[in-house]
Coordinates of C-alpha atoms and ligand atoms in Angstrom, one line a residue:
M1 CA 0.6 -5.1 -108.3
H2 CA 2.9 -2.1 -108.4
S3 CA 6.2 -1.3 -106.6
T4 CA 6.8 1.9 -104.6
Q5 CA 10.1 3.3 -103.4
L6 CA 10.0 4.7 -99.9
P7 CA 12.4 6.7 -97.6
E8 CA 15.8 5.5 -96.5
Y9 CA 16.3 4.3 -92.9
D10 CA 19.2 3.9 -90.6
V11 CA 17.8 0.6 -89.3
I12 CA 15.0 -1.7 -90.4
V13 CA 13.9 -4.4 -88.0
L14 CA 12.2 -7.4 -89.5
G15 CA 9.5 -8.8 -87.2
T16 CA 8.0 -7.1 -84.1
G17 CA 8.0 -10.0 -81.6
F18 CA 9.6 -9.6 -78.2
A19 CA 13.1 -9.2 -79.6
G20 CA 12.3 -6.8 -82.4
N21 CA 10.1 -4.5 -80.3
C22 CA 12.7 -4.4 -77.5
Q23 CA 15.5 -3.6 -80.0
V24 CA 13.5 -0.7 -81.5
R25 CA 12.8 0.9 -78.1
H26 CA 16.5 0.5 -77.2
L27 CA 17.7 2.2 -80.4
L28 CA 15.2 5.0 -80.0
L29 CA 16.2 5.6 -76.4
K30 CA 20.0 5.4 -77.0
I31 CA 20.5 7.1 -80.4
P32 CA 18.5 10.4 -80.6
G33 CA 17.2 11.1 -84.1
I34 CA 17.7 7.6 -85.4
R35 CA 15.4 6.6 -88.3
V36 CA 14.0 3.1 -87.6
A37 CA 11.3 1.1 -89.3
L38 CA 9.6 -2.1 -88.2
I39 CA 7.9 -4.6 -90.4
D40 CA 5.5 -7.3 -89.3
P41 CA 2.3 -8.9 -90.8
C42 CA 0.6 -8.5 -87.3
L43 CA -0.9 -5.3 -86.0
E44 CA -1.3 -4.7 -82.3
E45 CA -4.8 -6.0 -82.3
D46 CA -3.8 -9.2 -84.1
L47 CA -1.3 -9.9 -81.4
E48 CA -4.1 -10.6 -78.9
E49 CA -4.8 -13.8 -80.8
N50 CA -1.1 -14.5 -81.4
F51 CA -0.3 -16.8 -78.4
K52 CA 3.3 -16.8 -77.5
P53 CA 5.2 -18.8 -74.9
G54 CA 5.0 -17.0 -71.6
E55 CA 8.3 -15.4 -71.0
S56 CA 9.7 -16.3 -67.6
M57 CA 12.6 -14.0 -67.2
I58 CA 15.6 -14.3 -64.9
E59 CA 17.2 -11.2 -63.4
I60 CA 19.1 -10.2 -66.5
G61 CA 16.0 -10.1 -68.8
T62 CA 14.1 -8.2 -66.1
L63 CA 16.9 -5.7 -65.6
F64 CA 17.0 -5.2 -69.3
L65 CA 13.3 -4.6 -69.6
C66 CA 12.9 -2.4 -66.5
K67 CA 16.2 -0.6 -66.1
E68 CA 17.6 -0.5 -69.6
L69 CA 14.2 0.0 -71.4
G70 CA 12.7 2.1 -68.6
L71 CA 9.7 -0.1 -68.1
Y72 CA 9.6 -0.6 -64.3
D73 CA 6.2 0.8 -63.7
Y74 CA 4.7 -0.7 -66.9
V75 CA 5.9 -4.2 -66.0
V76 CA 4.6 -3.9 -62.4
E77 CA 1.2 -2.7 -63.6
N78 CA 0.7 -5.1 -66.5
H79 CA 2.6 -8.3 -65.8
L80 CA 3.4 -10.7 -63.1
P81 CA 6.2 -10.9 -60.5
R82 CA 8.4 -13.9 -60.3
A83 CA 9.6 -15.3 -57.0
G84 CA 12.7 -17.3 -58.2
S85 CA 12.7 -20.9 -59.3
N86 CA 11.3 -24.0 -57.6
F87 CA 12.4 -27.5 -58.5
H88 CA 10.4 -30.7 -57.8
W89 CA 11.3 -34.4 -58.2
P90 CA 8.8 -37.2 -57.5
K91 CA 9.7 -39.3 -54.4
D92 CA 8.3 -42.3 -56.3
P93 CA 7.7 -41.8 -60.1
T94 CA 4.6 -43.9 -59.9
Q95 CA 3.1 -41.7 -57.2
T96 CA 2.7 -38.1 -58.4
Q97 CA -0.8 -37.2 -57.3
T98 CA 0.1 -34.1 -55.2
T99 CA 2.9 -31.6 -54.7
D100 CA 3.7 -33.3 -51.4
D101 CA 4.6 -36.5 -53.4
H102 CA 7.8 -34.6 -54.4
Y103 CA 11.1 -33.5 -53.0
H104 CA 11.6 -29.8 -53.5
I105 CA 14.0 -27.0 -53.7
W106 CA 11.7 -24.0 -52.9
C107 CA 12.8 -20.4 -53.3
N108 CA 12.5 -19.4 -49.6
R109 CA 12.6 -15.6 -50.0
Q110 CA 12.0 -12.9 -52.5
P111 CA 15.3 -12.7 -54.4
E112 CA 17.2 -9.4 -54.0
L113 CA 16.9 -8.6 -57.7
D114 CA 13.4 -8.6 -59.1
S115 CA 12.4 -10.9 -61.9
T116 CA 9.2 -11.2 -63.9
Q117 CA 7.0 -13.3 -66.1
I118 CA 5.4 -11.4 -68.9
N119 CA 2.4 -12.0 -71.0
S120 CA 4.3 -11.9 -74.3
A121 CA 1.3 -11.1 -76.6
R122 CA 0.3 -8.1 -74.4
F123 CA 3.9 -7.0 -74.0
E124 CA 4.5 -7.0 -77.7
Q125 CA 1.2 -5.2 -78.4
D126 CA 2.0 -2.4 -75.8
L127 CA 5.6 -2.0 -76.9
L128 CA 4.7 -1.7 -80.6
R129 CA 2.3 1.1 -79.6
M130 CA 5.0 2.8 -77.6
N131 CA 7.5 2.4 -80.4
K132 CA 5.2 4.0 -82.9
E133 CA 4.5 6.9 -80.5
M134 CA 8.3 7.4 -80.1
G135 CA 8.6 7.8 -83.9
A136 CA 9.4 4.4 -85.3
G137 CA 7.9 3.8 -88.8
F138 CA 5.7 0.7 -89.0
F139 CA 4.7 -1.3 -92.0
K140 CA 2.1 -4.0 -91.7
G141 CA 3.4 -6.4 -94.2
R142 CA 5.5 -9.5 -94.9
I143 CA 9.1 -9.4 -95.8
V144 CA 9.6 -11.3 -99.0
D145 CA 13.3 -10.8 -99.6
V146 CA 16.3 -8.8 -98.6
D147 CA 19.5 -7.7 -100.4
L148 CA 22.4 -8.1 -98.0
T149 CA 24.9 -5.9 -99.8
P150 CA 28.5 -5.9 -98.6
G151 CA 29.9 -3.4 -96.0
D152 CA 28.2 0.0 -95.8
V153 CA 26.4 -0.2 -99.1
L154 CA 22.7 0.4 -98.6
K155 CA 20.6 -2.7 -98.2
T156 CA 17.1 -3.3 -99.7
V157 CA 14.1 -4.9 -98.0
Y158 CA 11.2 -6.1 -100.2
V159 CA 7.8 -6.0 -98.4
Q160 CA 4.4 -7.3 -99.4
L161 CA 1.8 -4.9 -98.1
G162 CA -1.5 -6.4 -99.2
N163 CA -1.5 -6.2 -103.0
E164 CA 1.3 -3.7 -103.0
K165 CA 5.0 -4.5 -103.0
I166 CA 7.2 -1.8 -101.5
T167 CA 11.0 -1.5 -101.4
L168 CA 12.8 0.0 -98.4
K169 CA 16.4 1.1 -98.2
T170 CA 18.4 0.9 -95.0
K171 CA 22.0 1.1 -93.6
H172 CA 21.4 -1.8 -91.1
I173 CA 19.1 -4.8 -91.1
I174 CA 18.1 -6.6 -87.9
D175 CA 16.4 -9.9 -88.5
S176 CA 14.1 -10.6 -85.5
A177 CA 11.4 -12.4 -87.6
G178 CA 11.8 -15.6 -85.5
R179 CA 11.9 -19.0 -87.1
Q180 CA 11.3 -17.6 -90.6
F181 CA 15.2 -17.3 -90.6
I182 CA 15.1 -14.6 -93.3
V183 CA 18.8 -13.7 -93.0
G184 CA 19.8 -17.1 -91.7
H185 CA 18.7 -19.0 -94.7
K186 CA 20.0 -16.4 -97.1
T187 CA 23.5 -16.5 -95.6
N188 CA 23.7 -20.2 -94.7
N189 CA 24.3 -19.0 -91.2
L190 CA 22.2 -21.5 -89.2
L191 CA 23.3 -24.6 -87.2
F192 CA 20.4 -27.0 -86.5
E193 CA 22.1 -30.3 -85.9
P194 CA 22.4 -31.6 -82.4
E195 CA 26.2 -32.1 -82.8
N196 CA 26.4 -28.3 -82.9
H197 CA 24.6 -28.1 -79.5
D198 CA 26.5 -30.5 -77.3
G199 CA 24.2 -33.3 -78.6
V200 CA 21.0 -31.7 -77.2
N201 CA 18.1 -32.9 -79.3
A202 CA 14.8 -31.9 -77.6
G203 CA 11.3 -30.8 -78.5
S204 CA 8.6 -29.1 -76.6
A205 CA 4.8 -29.4 -76.1
W206 CA 2.9 -26.9 -74.1
V207 CA -0.6 -25.7 -73.3
Y208 CA -2.2 -22.5 -72.0
V209 CA -4.9 -23.0 -69.4
K210 CA -7.1 -20.4 -67.7
N211 CA -8.6 -20.3 -64.2
V212 CA -7.0 -23.5 -62.8
D213 CA -7.6 -24.6 -59.3
R214 CA -4.2 -23.4 -58.0
D215 CA -4.7 -25.1 -54.6
L216 CA -4.0 -28.3 -56.5
F217 CA -0.4 -27.0 -56.8
H218 CA -0.1 -25.1 -53.5
N219 CA -2.6 -23.5 -51.1
G220 CA -0.2 -20.6 -50.4
Y221 CA 0.1 -21.4 -46.7
D222 CA 3.8 -22.0 -45.8
P223 CA 4.5 -20.0 -42.6
Y224 CA 7.6 -22.0 -41.6
G225 CA 9.1 -22.4 -45.1
A226 CA 9.3 -19.2 -47.1
T227 CA 8.7 -15.5 -47.3
C228 CA 7.5 -15.5 -50.9
S229 CA 4.8 -17.0 -53.1
H230 CA 5.5 -20.4 -54.5
Y231 CA 2.9 -20.0 -57.3
Y232 CA 4.6 -16.9 -58.7
A233 CA 7.8 -18.7 -59.2
T234 CA 8.9 -20.6 -62.3
N235 CA 8.2 -24.2 -61.2
H236 CA 10.2 -27.0 -62.7
W237 CA 9.1 -30.6 -62.5
F238 CA 11.4 -33.5 -63.4
G239 CA 11.2 -37.0 -64.8
Y240 CA 13.4 -39.3 -66.8
G241 CA 14.6 -37.6 -70.0
H242 CA 12.3 -34.6 -69.6
W243 CA 11.4 -31.6 -67.4
L244 CA 8.2 -29.5 -67.2
W245 CA 7.5 -25.9 -66.4
I246 CA 4.5 -24.1 -64.9
I247 CA 4.6 -20.3 -65.6
P248 CA 1.8 -17.9 -64.7
T249 CA 1.3 -15.9 -67.9
D250 CA -1.5 -13.5 -67.2
K251 CA -2.7 -11.5 -64.2
Y252 CA -6.2 -10.8 -65.6
T253 CA -7.3 -14.2 -66.9
Q254 CA -5.3 -16.3 -64.4
E255 CA -3.7 -18.0 -67.4
I256 CA -0.8 -20.3 -66.9
S257 CA 1.4 -22.2 -69.4
I258 CA 2.4 -25.8 -68.7
G259 CA 4.9 -27.4 -71.0
V260 CA 7.5 -30.1 -71.3
I261 CA 11.0 -30.2 -72.8
H262 CA 11.5 -33.8 -73.9
H263 CA 14.7 -35.4 -75.2
H264 CA 14.0 -37.3 -78.3
D265 CA 16.1 -40.3 -77.5
V266 CA 13.9 -40.9 -74.4
I267 CA 10.5 -39.6 -75.5
P268 CA 10.0 -39.5 -79.3
T269 CA 7.9 -36.8 -81.0
S270 CA 5.2 -39.3 -81.8
D271 CA 4.5 -39.9 -78.1
I272 CA 3.8 -36.3 -77.2
N273 CA 3.0 -34.1 -80.3
T274 CA -0.8 -33.8 -79.8
Q275 CA -2.8 -32.4 -76.9
E276 CA -4.3 -35.8 -76.3
K277 CA -0.9 -37.5 -76.1
F278 CA 0.5 -34.7 -74.0
Y279 CA -2.4 -35.0 -71.5
A280 CA -1.9 -38.8 -71.4
F281 CA 1.8 -38.3 -70.7
L282 CA 0.9 -35.9 -67.8
K283 CA -1.7 -38.3 -66.5
A284 CA 0.8 -41.2 -66.5
N285 CA 3.9 -39.3 -65.2
H286 CA 2.8 -36.1 -63.5
T287 CA -0.7 -36.7 -62.2
N288 CA -0.7 -33.5 -60.1
L289 CA -0.1 -31.5 -63.3
Y290 CA -2.7 -33.4 -65.2
N291 CA -5.2 -32.6 -62.5
L292 CA -4.1 -29.0 -62.6
V293 CA -4.6 -28.6 -66.4
C294 CA -8.0 -30.4 -66.2
S295 CA -9.2 -28.1 -63.5
G296 CA -9.1 -25.1 -65.8
E297 CA -10.2 -24.0 -69.3
N298 CA -7.8 -25.2 -72.0
V299 CA -6.9 -22.3 -74.3
K300 CA -4.4 -23.7 -76.8
F301 CA -1.9 -26.5 -77.4
Y302 CA 1.5 -26.1 -79.2
Y303 CA 4.2 -28.5 -80.3
L304 CA 7.7 -27.7 -81.5
P305 CA 9.7 -30.7 -82.6
S306 CA 13.1 -29.0 -82.2
I307 CA 13.9 -26.3 -79.6
T308 CA 17.6 -25.7 -80.3
H309 CA 19.4 -24.0 -83.1
T310 CA 22.1 -21.4 -83.3
S311 CA 24.0 -19.1 -85.7
K312 CA 27.6 -19.0 -86.9
V313 CA 27.5 -15.2 -87.0
M314 CA 25.3 -12.9 -84.9
F315 CA 26.5 -9.5 -86.0
S316 CA 28.0 -9.3 -89.5
P317 CA 30.6 -6.8 -90.8
D318 CA 28.1 -6.3 -93.6
N319 CA 25.7 -4.5 -91.2
W320 CA 23.2 -7.3 -90.7
Y321 CA 22.3 -8.7 -87.4
V322 CA 20.3 -11.8 -86.2
L323 CA 18.4 -11.5 -83.0
G324 CA 16.1 -13.6 -80.8
D325 CA 14.8 -16.8 -82.2
A326 CA 16.1 -15.7 -85.7
A327 CA 19.6 -16.2 -84.2
C328 CA 19.3 -19.0 -81.6
C329 CA 17.1 -20.8 -79.2
F330 CA 17.9 -23.0 -76.2
D331 CA 16.3 -25.4 -73.7
I332 CA 14.5 -22.7 -71.7
F333 CA 15.5 -24.1 -68.3
Y334 CA 17.4 -21.0 -67.3
A335 CA 15.4 -18.5 -69.5
S336 CA 18.5 -18.1 -71.6
G337 CA 16.4 -16.8 -74.5
T338 CA 15.7 -13.4 -72.9
T339 CA 19.2 -13.3 -71.4
M340 CA 20.7 -13.7 -74.9
I341 CA 18.3 -11.1 -76.3
S342 CA 19.3 -8.6 -73.6
F343 CA 23.0 -9.1 -74.4
S344 CA 22.4 -9.0 -78.1
I345 CA 20.2 -5.9 -78.2
E346 CA 22.6 -3.8 -76.2
S347 CA 25.5 -5.0 -78.3
I348 CA 23.7 -4.2 -81.6
T349 CA 22.7 -0.7 -80.4
E350 CA 26.3 0.1 -79.5
I351 CA 27.6 -1.2 -82.8
I352 CA 25.1 0.8 -84.8
R353 CA 25.6 3.9 -82.7
A354 CA 29.4 3.7 -83.2
K355 CA 29.0 3.0 -86.9
L356 CA 26.6 5.9 -87.5
A357 CA 28.9 8.2 -85.5
G358 CA 31.8 7.1 -87.7
E359 CA 33.9 6.0 -84.7
V360 CA 37.2 4.3 -85.5
D361 CA 36.7 1.4 -83.1
A362 CA 33.2 0.5 -84.4
E363 CA 34.5 -2.6 -86.3
E364 CA 36.6 -3.7 -83.3
K365 CA 33.4 -3.6 -81.2
R366 CA 31.3 -5.4 -83.8
S367 CA 33.8 -8.2 -83.9
A368 CA 34.2 -8.5 -80.1
Y369 CA 30.5 -8.4 -79.4
N370 CA 29.8 -11.0 -82.1
N371 CA 32.4 -13.3 -80.5
F372 CA 30.9 -12.7 -77.0
C373 CA 27.3 -13.5 -78.2
V374 CA 28.4 -16.6 -80.2
A375 CA 30.3 -17.8 -77.1
Y376 CA 27.3 -17.1 -74.8
A377 CA 25.0 -19.1 -77.1
R378 CA 27.5 -22.0 -77.1
Q379 CA 27.7 -21.9 -73.3
A380 CA 23.9 -21.8 -72.9
N381 CA 23.7 -25.0 -74.9
H382 CA 26.5 -26.5 -73.0
L383 CA 24.5 -26.2 -69.8
M384 CA 22.1 -28.8 -71.3
K385 CA 24.8 -31.4 -72.2
H386 CA 24.0 -34.9 -70.9
R387 CA 20.8 -33.7 -69.3
A388 CA 18.6 -36.4 -70.7
Q389 CA 20.3 -39.0 -68.5
Q390 CA 20.3 -36.8 -65.4
L391 CA 17.0 -34.9 -65.2
G392 CA 15.1 -37.5 -63.3
H393 CA 17.8 -38.1 -60.6
A394 CA 17.0 -35.6 -57.8
S395 CA 20.3 -35.7 -56.1
V396 CA 22.5 -35.5 -59.2
M397 CA 20.3 -32.7 -60.7
S398 CA 20.4 -30.7 -57.5
W399 CA 24.2 -30.6 -57.6
R400 CA 24.1 -29.8 -61.3
I401 CA 21.7 -26.9 -60.8
Y402 CA 23.8 -25.6 -57.9
L403 CA 26.9 -25.6 -60.0
E404 CA 25.3 -23.9 -62.9
Q405 CA 23.6 -21.2 -60.8
M406 CA 27.0 -20.5 -59.2
W407 CA 28.3 -19.4 -62.7
I408 CA 25.0 -17.7 -63.8
F409 CA 24.9 -15.5 -60.6
G410 CA 28.6 -15.3 -60.1
L411 CA 29.7 -14.4 -63.6
T412 CA 26.9 -13.9 -66.2
L413 CA 24.9 -11.5 -64.0
P414 CA 27.8 -9.3 -62.9
I415 CA 29.0 -9.1 -66.5
Y416 CA 25.5 -7.9 -67.4
V417 CA 25.1 -5.5 -64.5
G418 CA 28.6 -3.9 -65.1
K419 CA 28.2 -3.8 -68.9
W420 CA 31.5 -5.7 -69.1
F421 CA 30.2 -7.4 -72.2
L422 CA 30.5 -4.1 -74.0
D423 CA 34.2 -3.8 -73.3
P424 CA 36.3 -5.5 -76.0
Q425 CA 39.3 -5.8 -73.7
Y426 CA 37.3 -7.6 -71.1
I427 CA 35.6 -9.8 -73.8
R428 CA 39.1 -11.0 -74.9
A429 CA 40.0 -12.0 -71.4
Y430 CA 36.6 -13.7 -70.9
L431 CA 37.0 -15.7 -74.1
N432 CA 40.5 -16.8 -73.1
Q433 CA 39.3 -18.1 -69.8
A434 CA 36.0 -19.6 -70.8
P435 CA 37.3 -22.9 -72.3
S436 CA 39.0 -24.0 -69.1
V437 CA 35.9 -23.4 -67.1
Q438 CA 33.8 -25.2 -69.7
R439 CA 36.2 -28.2 -69.5
V440 CA 35.8 -28.5 -65.8
I441 CA 32.0 -28.3 -66.0
S442 CA 32.1 -30.9 -68.8
D443 CA 34.1 -33.2 -66.5
V444 CA 31.5 -32.7 -63.8
Y445 CA 28.7 -33.6 -66.2
E446 CA 30.6 -36.9 -67.0
E447 CA 31.0 -37.7 -63.4
L448 CA 27.4 -37.0 -62.7
N449 CA 26.6 -39.5 -65.4
K450 CA 28.6 -42.1 -63.5
L451 CA 26.6 -41.3 -60.3
V452 CA 23.4 -41.8 -62.2
D453 CA 24.6 -45.2 -63.4
K454 CA 25.6 -46.1 -59.9
G455 CA 22.2 -44.9 -58.6
V456 CA 23.8 -43.2 -55.6
N457 CA 22.3 -40.4 -53.4
I458 CA 24.8 -37.7 -52.5
G459 CA 22.3 -35.4 -50.9
L460 CA 20.1 -32.6 -52.2
M461 CA 21.9 -29.3 -52.8
D462 CA 19.7 -26.2 -52.4
I463 CA 20.7 -23.1 -54.2
Y464 CA 18.8 -20.8 -51.7
R465 CA 20.3 -22.1 -48.5
A466 CA 23.6 -20.8 -46.9
D467 CA 24.4 -23.8 -44.8
Q468 CA 25.9 -26.2 -47.3
L469 CA 29.4 -25.0 -48.2
F470 CA 30.9 -22.5 -45.8
G471 CA 31.1 -18.8 -45.2
D472 CA 27.3 -18.4 -45.6
Y473 CA 27.8 -18.8 -49.3
T474 CA 24.8 -19.3 -51.7
P475 CA 25.1 -19.2 -55.5
V476 CA 22.3 -16.6 -55.6
K477 CA 24.0 -14.1 -53.2
P478 CA 25.8 -11.1 -54.9
Q479 CA 29.5 -11.3 -54.1
D480 CA 30.0 -7.5 -54.6
D481 CA 28.0 -4.5 -53.2
Y482 CA 26.7 -3.5 -56.6
L483 CA 23.1 -3.5 -55.5
E484 CA 23.4 -1.6 -52.2
N485 CA 25.7 1.0 -53.8
A486 CA 24.0 1.1 -57.2
K487 CA 27.1 0.4 -59.2
F488 CA 25.2 0.4 -62.5
E489 CA 27.5 2.5 -64.7
P490 CA 29.7 0.6 -67.1
K491 CA 32.5 -1.3 -65.3
H492 CA 31.5 0.0 -61.8
C493 CA 30.3 -3.5 -60.7
N494 CA 33.3 -5.4 -59.5
V495 CA 33.0 -8.5 -61.7
F496 CA 36.4 -9.8 -60.4
A497 CA 35.1 -10.1 -56.8
S498 CA 32.3 -12.3 -58.0
L499 CA 34.4 -14.4 -60.3
K500 CA 37.1 -14.9 -57.7
Q501 CA 34.5 -16.2 -55.2
T502 CA 32.8 -18.4 -57.9
Y503 CA 36.1 -20.1 -58.8
F504 CA 36.9 -20.6 -55.1
Y505 CA 33.5 -22.1 -54.2
T506 CA 33.4 -24.2 -57.3
A507 CA 36.7 -25.7 -56.2
I508 CA 35.1 -26.5 -52.8
L509 CA 32.0 -27.9 -54.4
Y510 CA 34.0 -29.9 -56.9
I511 CA 36.1 -31.7 -54.2
L512 CA 33.0 -32.2 -52.0
L513 CA 31.3 -33.9 -55.0
Q514 CA 34.3 -36.2 -55.5
W515 CA 34.3 -37.1 -51.8
K516 CA 30.6 -37.8 -51.6
G517 CA 30.3 -39.5 -54.9
F518 CA 33.5 -41.4 -55.2
G519 CA 35.3 -41.3 -51.8
F520 CA 39.1 -40.9 -51.3
L521 CA 39.8 -42.4 -54.7
G522 CA 37.7 -39.7 -56.3
V523 CA 39.4 -36.9 -54.4
L524 CA 42.9 -38.2 -55.2
A525 CA 42.3 -39.0 -58.9
P526 CA 44.9 -37.0 -60.9
R527 CA 42.3 -35.5 -63.2
H528 CA 40.2 -34.4 -60.2
L529 CA 43.2 -32.9 -58.4
Y530 CA 44.1 -31.1 -61.6
N531 CA 40.6 -29.7 -61.9
F532 CA 40.6 -28.7 -58.3
F533 CA 43.9 -26.8 -58.5
S534 CA 43.1 -25.2 -61.8
L535 CA 39.9 -23.8 -60.2
L536 CA 42.0 -22.5 -57.3
K537 CA 44.5 -21.0 -59.8
G538 CA 41.5 -19.3 -61.5
A539 CA 40.6 -17.8 -58.1
L540 CA 44.1 -16.6 -57.4
E541 CA 44.6 -15.1 -60.9
T542 CA 41.3 -13.3 -60.6
A543 CA 42.3 -12.0 -57.2
A544 CA 45.4 -10.5 -58.8
R545 CA 43.2 -8.9 -61.6
E546 CA 40.9 -7.6 -58.9
R547 CA 43.8 -5.8 -57.2
V548 CA 44.7 -4.0 -60.4
Y549 CA 41.1 -3.1 -61.0
L550 CA 40.6 -1.7 -57.5
Q551 CA 43.8 0.3 -57.8
Q552 CA 42.7 1.7 -61.2
T553 CA 39.2 2.6 -59.9
K554 CA 39.9 3.8 -56.4
H555 CA 39.1 7.4 -57.1
I556 CA 36.0 6.6 -59.1
P557 CA 32.7 7.0 -57.2
T558 CA 30.6 3.9 -57.0
N559 CA 27.7 5.9 -58.4
T560 CA 28.3 9.3 -60.1
E561 CA 24.8 10.7 -59.4
V562 CA 25.1 9.9 -55.7
A563 CA 28.5 11.4 -55.6
K564 CA 27.2 14.6 -57.3
M565 CA 24.2 14.8 -54.9
R566 CA 26.5 14.4 -51.9
Q567 CA 28.7 17.2 -53.2
E568 CA 25.7 19.5 -53.6
F569 CA 24.4 18.4 -50.2
K570 CA 27.4 20.1 -48.6
N571 CA 25.5 23.4 -49.2
Y572 CA 22.4 22.2 -47.5
R573 CA 21.1 24.4 -44.7
Y574 CA 18.0 23.6 -42.8
Q575 CA 15.4 26.4 -43.2
S576 CA 12.6 26.6 -40.7
Q577 CA 9.1 27.0 -42.2
F578 CA 8.2 29.5 -39.5
Ligands
FAD1 C1 8.0 -23.2 -75.8 C2 9.0 -22.1 -75.6 C3 9.0 -21.4 -74.4 C4 9.8 -20.4 -74.2 N1 9.8 -19.8 -73.0 C5 10.8 -18.9 -72.7 C6 10.9 -18.3 -71.4 O1 10.1 -18.6 -70.5 N2 11.8 -17.4 -71.1 C7 12.8 -17.1 -72.1 O2 13.7 -16.3 -71.8 N3 12.7 -17.6 -73.3 C8 11.8 -18.5 -73.6 N4 11.7 -19.0 -74.9 C9 12.6 -18.5 -75.9 C10 11.7 -17.5 -76.8 O3 11.5 -18.1 -78.0 C11 12.3 -16.2 -76.9 O4 12.7 -15.7 -75.7 C12 11.4 -15.1 -77.5 O5 10.0 -15.4 -77.4 C13 11.7 -15.0 -79.0 O6 11.1 -13.9 -79.5 P1 11.4 -13.4 -81.0 O7 10.9 -12.0 -81.0 O8 12.8 -13.6 -81.3 O9 10.5 -14.3 -81.9 P2 9.0 -14.3 -82.2 O10 8.2 -14.1 -81.0 O11 8.7 -15.5 -83.0 O12 8.7 -13.0 -83.1 C14 8.9 -13.1 -84.5 C15 8.1 -12.0 -85.2 O13 8.4 -11.9 -86.6 C16 7.3 -11.8 -87.3 N5 7.5 -12.3 -88.7 C17 7.6 -13.6 -89.0 N6 7.8 -13.7 -90.3 C18 7.9 -12.5 -90.8 C19 8.0 -11.9 -92.2 N7 8.2 -12.7 -93.2 N8 8.0 -10.6 -92.3 C20 7.8 -9.8 -91.2 N9 7.6 -10.3 -90.0 C21 7.7 -11.6 -89.8 C22 6.2 -12.5 -86.6 O14 4.9 -12.1 -86.9 C23 6.6 -12.2 -85.1 O15 5.9 -11.1 -84.7 C24 10.8 -20.0 -75.2 C25 10.8 -20.6 -76.4 C26 9.9 -21.7 -76.6 C27 9.9 -22.3 -78.0

């Protein structure tokens, strides 16, 4: 064995999974001339056999892939569309033979913003090829060690390439090597214990199956219910202490993944950690899904005993960064994995761009973005608090999903669309306000637990319908005209309009929940009145901030390119061809 010294890079990315590949493309697109290298033991052709969880993406992940990475056409041509999320609870847990044996929340129309479900192995294979063509260096090897020197001192990456050991030098290291935790272990940066994740302690078992008889799920005929496919949604199925997904993962082989997230205090690992046990679990609790997997060709089974972990630091002042599963992973109910990756990648690129350019505020950005992403990870985990008790209760869970979607669509999505997460000043305001919102949501979770204990039914809340609160409100409807007027430049999307509405309708939902669940006493309880008025206060304060924002931006066009085109169009004169 001998050691070889190779060129110096601006950035070395460890691992070319979903996160690492997306990061490299983003760096190459945003920072002309940047010198980037990727290292992974897998070549493109190896990835074919490297089964990965199918990535169901919500709107943020899809906007990131398509708009930010410029992959609209590629995604349409090679991957599957996603028609929102559907949710199903058995009417009687002992009778789950068919889909009709369930109560549903069906997505009833194609959502305004596209989302997608990608075949991860194909995506990574294609992106690695594109990255190489764009000039990224690639080393097929295994990282054996890294030297994480302080500050701007060059870092060293030690790579095993077959029998050869090479040493690479770089200014920045991004660890996206998944659950190898190369940087995480070296820096004692990881938090695995459930007490660091709001008590969430869950594992996952899943299978890939090809060519299933999809009529067993749905025959596609629903002329009075919906204007979109039910099959090409992310379908969620519930039971006590667990939920399951069905995600179509491949357009060519008709492959799907079916998996469960199970809470250990209800379903221990030993009950579900082999394919036989998983199938027996399906047969006993979700016969329709058992029939579905048995109708196709089983491809592969996986088990992961612990799904959640997070990191204390995401982006270090010492120029190392943790990304994707190397940084954190959550219960995948809301596809927070790819949302987190989208926020992280754009943050990392901006930090590296500012540092390479020697900008004075680079460290301020690094610190703010790190705080935002650490907080986002905490919130994504918080959304899973007390779930084990509530998942199987259709009424309670439907209210919970409604509330959570209000904040995902009403705040997280506009923050992403308007790139507000790249504005340190906005991040400071966001971090100040987040604990009070989290406190109210935590209180709601506690109250939902009481409703589960009482076994009451307070109705089924449907996130897609506009006839449940008032003013035609639905959580999924944009509260600002950022789509119709293409407000995609930084800070053009009016995040305050969405936040104001979200506070206001959360206050309405909150008081309605107290009324339906606990009657007059619930509405008038001091704690509940305090929460109600603090939500209204949040709405009023945000309205004040919105006025300032509108004043400051009144001369800024909603979209600069459209404004320019309209200006040019003043010179347009029709010229007859004849
Ligand atoms: C069961 C399950 C289902 C999920 N489904 C979804 C979903 O539907 N939607 C969603 O948003 N998120 C989902 N997630 C979260 C998901 O994990 C992430 O979104 C994403 O796949 C993480 O990708 P990654 O690139 O960080 O890690 P990985 O895909 O694990 O990639 C790591 C890469 O590092 C390489 N590597 C490892 N060790 C080394 C080394 N020593 N040297 C060099 N390279 C190395 C590997 O070969 C690999 O290519 C799911 C997670 C699980 C566990």
